Amino acid sequence: QVQLVESGGGLVQAGGSLRLSCAASGLTFSTYAMGWFRQAPGKEREFVAAITWSGGSTDYADSVKGRFTISRLNAKNTVYLQMNSLKPEDTAIYYCAARSWRIATTLDEYDYWGQGTQVTVSS
Protein backbone atom coordinates (compact mmCIF):
# COMPACT_ATOMS: atom_id res chain seq x y z
CA GLN A 1 0.00 0.00 0.00
CA VAL A 2 1.03 3.61 -0.42
CA GLN A 3 2.91 5.14 2.48
CA LEU A 4 4.14 8.69 2.93
CA VAL A 5 6.31 9.23 6.01
CA GLU A 6 7.32 12.73 7.06
CA SER A 7 10.31 13.53 9.23
CA GLY A 8 12.46 16.48 10.25
CA GLY A 9 10.02 18.46 12.34
CA GLY A 10 10.90 19.91 15.71
CA LEU A 11 11.24 23.02 17.84
CA VAL A 12 13.19 25.96 16.45
CA GLN A 13 13.56 29.63 17.33
CA ALA A 14 12.19 32.34 15.09
CA GLY A 15 14.60 33.05 12.26
CA GLY A 16 15.87 29.49 12.26
CA SER A 17 15.65 26.74 9.67
CA LEU A 18 14.37 23.21 9.34
CA ARG A 19 14.31 20.70 6.51
CA LEU A 20 11.37 18.33 6.28
CA SER A 21 11.55 15.07 4.37
CA CYS A 22 8.80 12.84 3.07
CA ALA A 23 9.69 9.30 2.03
CA ALA A 24 7.24 7.58 -0.29
CA SER A 25 6.68 3.89 -0.92
CA GLY A 26 4.11 1.75 -2.69
CA LEU A 27 3.77 4.05 -5.67
CA THR A 28 5.72 4.99 -8.79
CA PHE A 29 7.09 8.12 -7.23
CA SER A 30 8.38 9.67 -10.44
CA THR A 31 4.83 9.85 -11.83
CA TYR A 32 3.38 11.76 -8.88
CA ALA A 33 3.29 15.46 -8.15
CA MET A 34 3.98 16.11 -4.48
CA GLY A 35 2.67 18.74 -2.13
CA TRP A 36 3.22 20.05 1.37
CA PHE A 37 0.32 21.29 3.47
CA ARG A 38 0.09 22.46 7.07
CA GLN A 39 -2.52 22.70 9.78
CA ALA A 40 -2.22 25.00 12.77
CA PRO A 41 -4.32 24.46 15.91
CA GLY A 42 -7.90 25.57 15.33
CA LYS A 43 -7.32 26.26 11.65
CA GLU A 44 -8.02 24.45 8.41
CA ARG A 45 -5.30 22.59 6.57
CA GLU A 46 -3.69 24.87 4.01
CA PHE A 47 -1.47 24.59 0.98
CA VAL A 48 2.23 25.35 1.43
CA ALA A 49 4.12 24.15 -1.66
CA ALA A 50 3.95 21.70 -4.53
CA ILE A 51 6.29 20.26 -7.13
CA THR A 52 5.70 18.50 -10.42
CA TRP A 53 6.63 14.87 -11.00
CA SER A 54 9.85 15.91 -12.73
CA GLY A 55 10.76 18.68 -10.31
CA GLY A 56 10.68 21.12 -13.19
CA SER A 57 7.98 23.36 -11.78
CA THR A 58 6.99 24.45 -8.29
CA ASP A 59 4.26 26.49 -6.64
CA TYR A 60 4.14 28.18 -3.26
CA ALA A 61 1.66 29.85 -0.95
CA ASP A 62 2.25 33.58 -0.76
CA SER A 63 2.96 33.29 2.95
CA VAL A 64 6.08 31.16 2.37
CA LYS A 65 7.43 32.47 -0.93
CA GLY A 66 11.08 33.39 -0.66
CA ARG A 67 11.49 31.46 2.62
CA PHE A 68 10.56 27.86 1.78
CA THR A 69 11.88 25.66 -1.02
CA ILE A 70 10.36 22.39 -2.17
CA SER A 71 12.53 19.85 -3.98
CA ARG A 72 12.54 16.15 -4.75
CA LEU A 73 14.94 13.32 -5.44
CA ASN A 74 13.17 10.68 -7.48
CA ALA A 75 16.02 8.22 -7.07
CA LYS A 76 15.29 8.21 -3.33
CA ASN A 77 11.48 8.51 -3.56
CA THR A 78 11.73 11.56 -1.33
CA VAL A 79 10.41 15.11 -1.36
CA TYR A 80 11.87 17.86 0.82
CA LEU A 81 10.76 21.18 2.23
CA GLN A 82 13.55 23.52 3.22
CA MET A 83 12.17 26.13 5.59
CA ASN A 84 14.25 29.23 6.33
CA SER A 85 13.52 32.43 8.26
CA LEU A 86 10.87 30.62 10.24
CA LYS A 87 8.20 32.62 12.04
CA PRO A 88 5.95 31.70 14.97
CA GLU A 89 3.01 31.69 12.54
CA ASP A 90 4.66 28.79 10.69
CA THR A 91 3.90 26.59 13.71
CA ALA A 92 1.75 23.70 12.51
CA ILE A 93 1.63 20.04 11.67
CA TYR A 94 3.14 19.64 8.20
CA TYR A 95 1.80 16.97 5.86
CA CYS A 96 3.06 15.71 2.55
CA ALA A 97 0.68 14.50 -0.12
CA ALA A 98 0.86 12.79 -3.51
CA ARG A 99 -1.18 13.33 -6.64
CA SER A 100 -0.90 11.49 -9.92
CA TRP A 101 1.00 13.52 -12.52
CA ARG A 102 -0.32 17.10 -12.36
CA ILE A 103 0.61 19.70 -9.75
CA ALA A 104 -2.24 21.00 -7.57
CA THR A 105 -2.79 23.37 -4.67
CA THR A 106 -6.06 22.16 -3.10
CA LEU A 107 -6.47 19.35 -0.58
CA ASP A 108 -9.14 17.38 -2.39
CA GLU A 109 -6.98 16.97 -5.48
CA TYR A 110 -4.46 14.80 -3.62
CA ASP A 111 -4.78 11.05 -3.43
CA TYR A 112 -2.44 10.07 -0.61
CA TRP A 113 -1.40 11.71 2.65
CA GLY A 114 1.22 11.22 5.32
CA GLN A 115 0.62 11.35 9.06
CA GLY A 116 2.36 14.68 9.53
CA THR A 117 5.28 16.10 11.46
CA GLN A 118 5.06 18.86 14.06
CA VAL A 119 6.93 22.11 13.51
CA THR A 120 7.00 24.57 16.40
CA VAL A 121 8.61 28.00 16.05
CA SER A 122 9.21 29.90 19.27
CA SER A 123 9.39 33.69 19.42
Tab-separated table of C-alpha atoms in Angstrom:
chain	number	residue	atom	x	y	z
A	1	GLN	CA	0.000	0.000	0.000
A	2	VAL	CA	1.032	3.609	-0.422
A	3	GLN	CA	2.913	5.139	2.480
A	4	LEU	CA	4.138	8.692	2.935
A	5	VAL	CA	6.314	9.227	6.006
A	6	GLU	CA	7.319	12.729	7.056
A	7	SER	CA	10.310	13.532	9.233
A	8	GLY	CA	12.464	16.477	10.254
A	9	GLY	CA	10.019	18.455	12.344
A	10	GLY	CA	10.904	19.915	15.711
A	11	LEU	CA	11.243	23.018	17.844
A	12	VAL	CA	13.186	25.962	16.445
A	13	GLN	CA	13.561	29.631	17.333
A	14	ALA	CA	12.186	32.345	15.091
A	15	GLY	CA	14.596	33.048	12.264
A	16	GLY	CA	15.874	29.487	12.262
A	17	SER	CA	15.648	26.745	9.666
A	18	LEU	CA	14.366	23.206	9.341
A	19	ARG	CA	14.309	20.699	6.509
A	20	LEU	CA	11.374	18.334	6.277
A	21	SER	CA	11.553	15.072	4.366
A	22	CYS	CA	8.796	12.838	3.066
A	23	ALA	CA	9.689	9.301	2.029
A	24	ALA	CA	7.243	7.582	-0.293
A	25	SER	CA	6.678	3.890	-0.919
A	26	GLY	CA	4.111	1.748	-2.689
A	27	LEU	CA	3.774	4.046	-5.674
A	28	THR	CA	5.720	4.986	-8.792
A	29	PHE	CA	7.094	8.121	-7.230
A	30	SER	CA	8.376	9.673	-10.437
A	31	THR	CA	4.831	9.849	-11.830
A	32	TYR	CA	3.385	11.761	-8.883
A	33	ALA	CA	3.289	15.460	-8.146
A	34	MET	CA	3.978	16.108	-4.479
A	35	GLY	CA	2.673	18.739	-2.126
A	36	TRP	CA	3.216	20.047	1.372
A	37	PHE	CA	0.318	21.293	3.467
A	38	ARG	CA	0.095	22.456	7.069
A	39	GLN	CA	-2.518	22.704	9.777
A	40	ALA	CA	-2.224	25.000	12.768
A	41	PRO	CA	-4.323	24.462	15.909
A	42	GLY	CA	-7.895	25.571	15.334
A	43	LYS	CA	-7.323	26.257	11.654
A	44	GLU	CA	-8.018	24.446	8.412
A	45	ARG	CA	-5.302	22.591	6.569
A	46	GLU	CA	-3.694	24.873	4.005
A	47	PHE	CA	-1.465	24.589	0.980
A	48	VAL	CA	2.234	25.347	1.431
A	49	ALA	CA	4.119	24.153	-1.659
A	50	ALA	CA	3.954	21.699	-4.534
A	51	ILE	CA	6.290	20.263	-7.132
A	52	THR	CA	5.698	18.501	-10.424
A	53	TRP	CA	6.633	14.866	-11.003
A	54	SER	CA	9.847	15.910	-12.727
A	55	GLY	CA	10.756	18.677	-10.309
A	56	GLY	CA	10.684	21.124	-13.193
A	57	SER	CA	7.979	23.358	-11.777
A	58	THR	CA	6.986	24.447	-8.295
A	59	ASP	CA	4.258	26.495	-6.641
A	60	TYR	CA	4.141	28.180	-3.258
A	61	ALA	CA	1.663	29.849	-0.953
A	62	ASP	CA	2.247	33.582	-0.756
A	63	SER	CA	2.963	33.290	2.953
A	64	VAL	CA	6.075	31.160	2.374
A	65	LYS	CA	7.431	32.465	-0.927
A	66	GLY	CA	11.080	33.392	-0.659
A	67	ARG	CA	11.488	31.464	2.616
A	68	PHE	CA	10.557	27.859	1.776
A	69	THR	CA	11.882	25.657	-1.021
A	70	ILE	CA	10.362	22.386	-2.171
A	71	SER	CA	12.532	19.850	-3.976
A	72	ARG	CA	12.539	16.153	-4.746
A	73	LEU	CA	14.941	13.316	-5.436
A	74	ASN	CA	13.168	10.676	-7.484
A	75	ALA	CA	16.025	8.223	-7.074
A	76	LYS	CA	15.288	8.214	-3.329
A	77	ASN	CA	11.478	8.507	-3.557
A	78	THR	CA	11.732	11.565	-1.329
A	79	VAL	CA	10.409	15.110	-1.360
A	80	TYR	CA	11.868	17.864	0.816
A	81	LEU	CA	10.759	21.176	2.230
A	82	GLN	CA	13.555	23.524	3.221
A	83	MET	CA	12.170	26.134	5.590
A	84	ASN	CA	14.245	29.231	6.326
A	85	SER	CA	13.524	32.427	8.255
A	86	LEU	CA	10.866	30.621	10.243
A	87	LYS	CA	8.201	32.623	12.037
A	88	PRO	CA	5.950	31.700	14.966
A	89	GLU	CA	3.011	31.686	12.540
A	90	ASP	CA	4.660	28.785	10.690
A	91	THR	CA	3.902	26.591	13.714
A	92	ALA	CA	1.746	23.701	12.509
A	93	ILE	CA	1.635	20.045	11.667
A	94	TYR	CA	3.138	19.639	8.198
A	95	TYR	CA	1.797	16.973	5.861
A	96	CYS	CA	3.063	15.712	2.551
A	97	ALA	CA	0.681	14.500	-0.123
A	98	ALA	CA	0.861	12.791	-3.506
A	99	ARG	CA	-1.181	13.333	-6.635
A	100	SER	CA	-0.898	11.487	-9.924
A	101	TRP	CA	0.997	13.525	-12.516
A	102	ARG	CA	-0.319	17.096	-12.357
A	103	ILE	CA	0.608	19.695	-9.746
A	104	ALA	CA	-2.238	20.998	-7.571
A	105	THR	CA	-2.793	23.369	-4.671
A	106	THR	CA	-6.059	22.157	-3.105
A	107	LEU	CA	-6.468	19.355	-0.585
A	108	ASP	CA	-9.144	17.381	-2.387
A	109	GLU	CA	-6.976	16.973	-5.476
A	110	TYR	CA	-4.458	14.804	-3.621
A	111	ASP	CA	-4.777	11.045	-3.433
A	112	TYR	CA	-2.441	10.070	-0.608
A	113	TRP	CA	-1.398	11.715	2.650
A	114	GLY	CA	1.218	11.220	5.320
A	115	GLN	CA	0.621	11.355	9.062
A	116	GLY	CA	2.356	14.684	9.532
A	117	THR	CA	5.282	16.099	11.463
A	118	GLN	CA	5.063	18.856	14.062
A	119	VAL	CA	6.930	22.112	13.511
A	120	THR	CA	7.004	24.574	16.396
A	121	VAL	CA	8.607	28.005	16.054
A	122	SER	CA	9.211	29.901	19.273
A	123	SER	CA	9.386	33.693	19.421
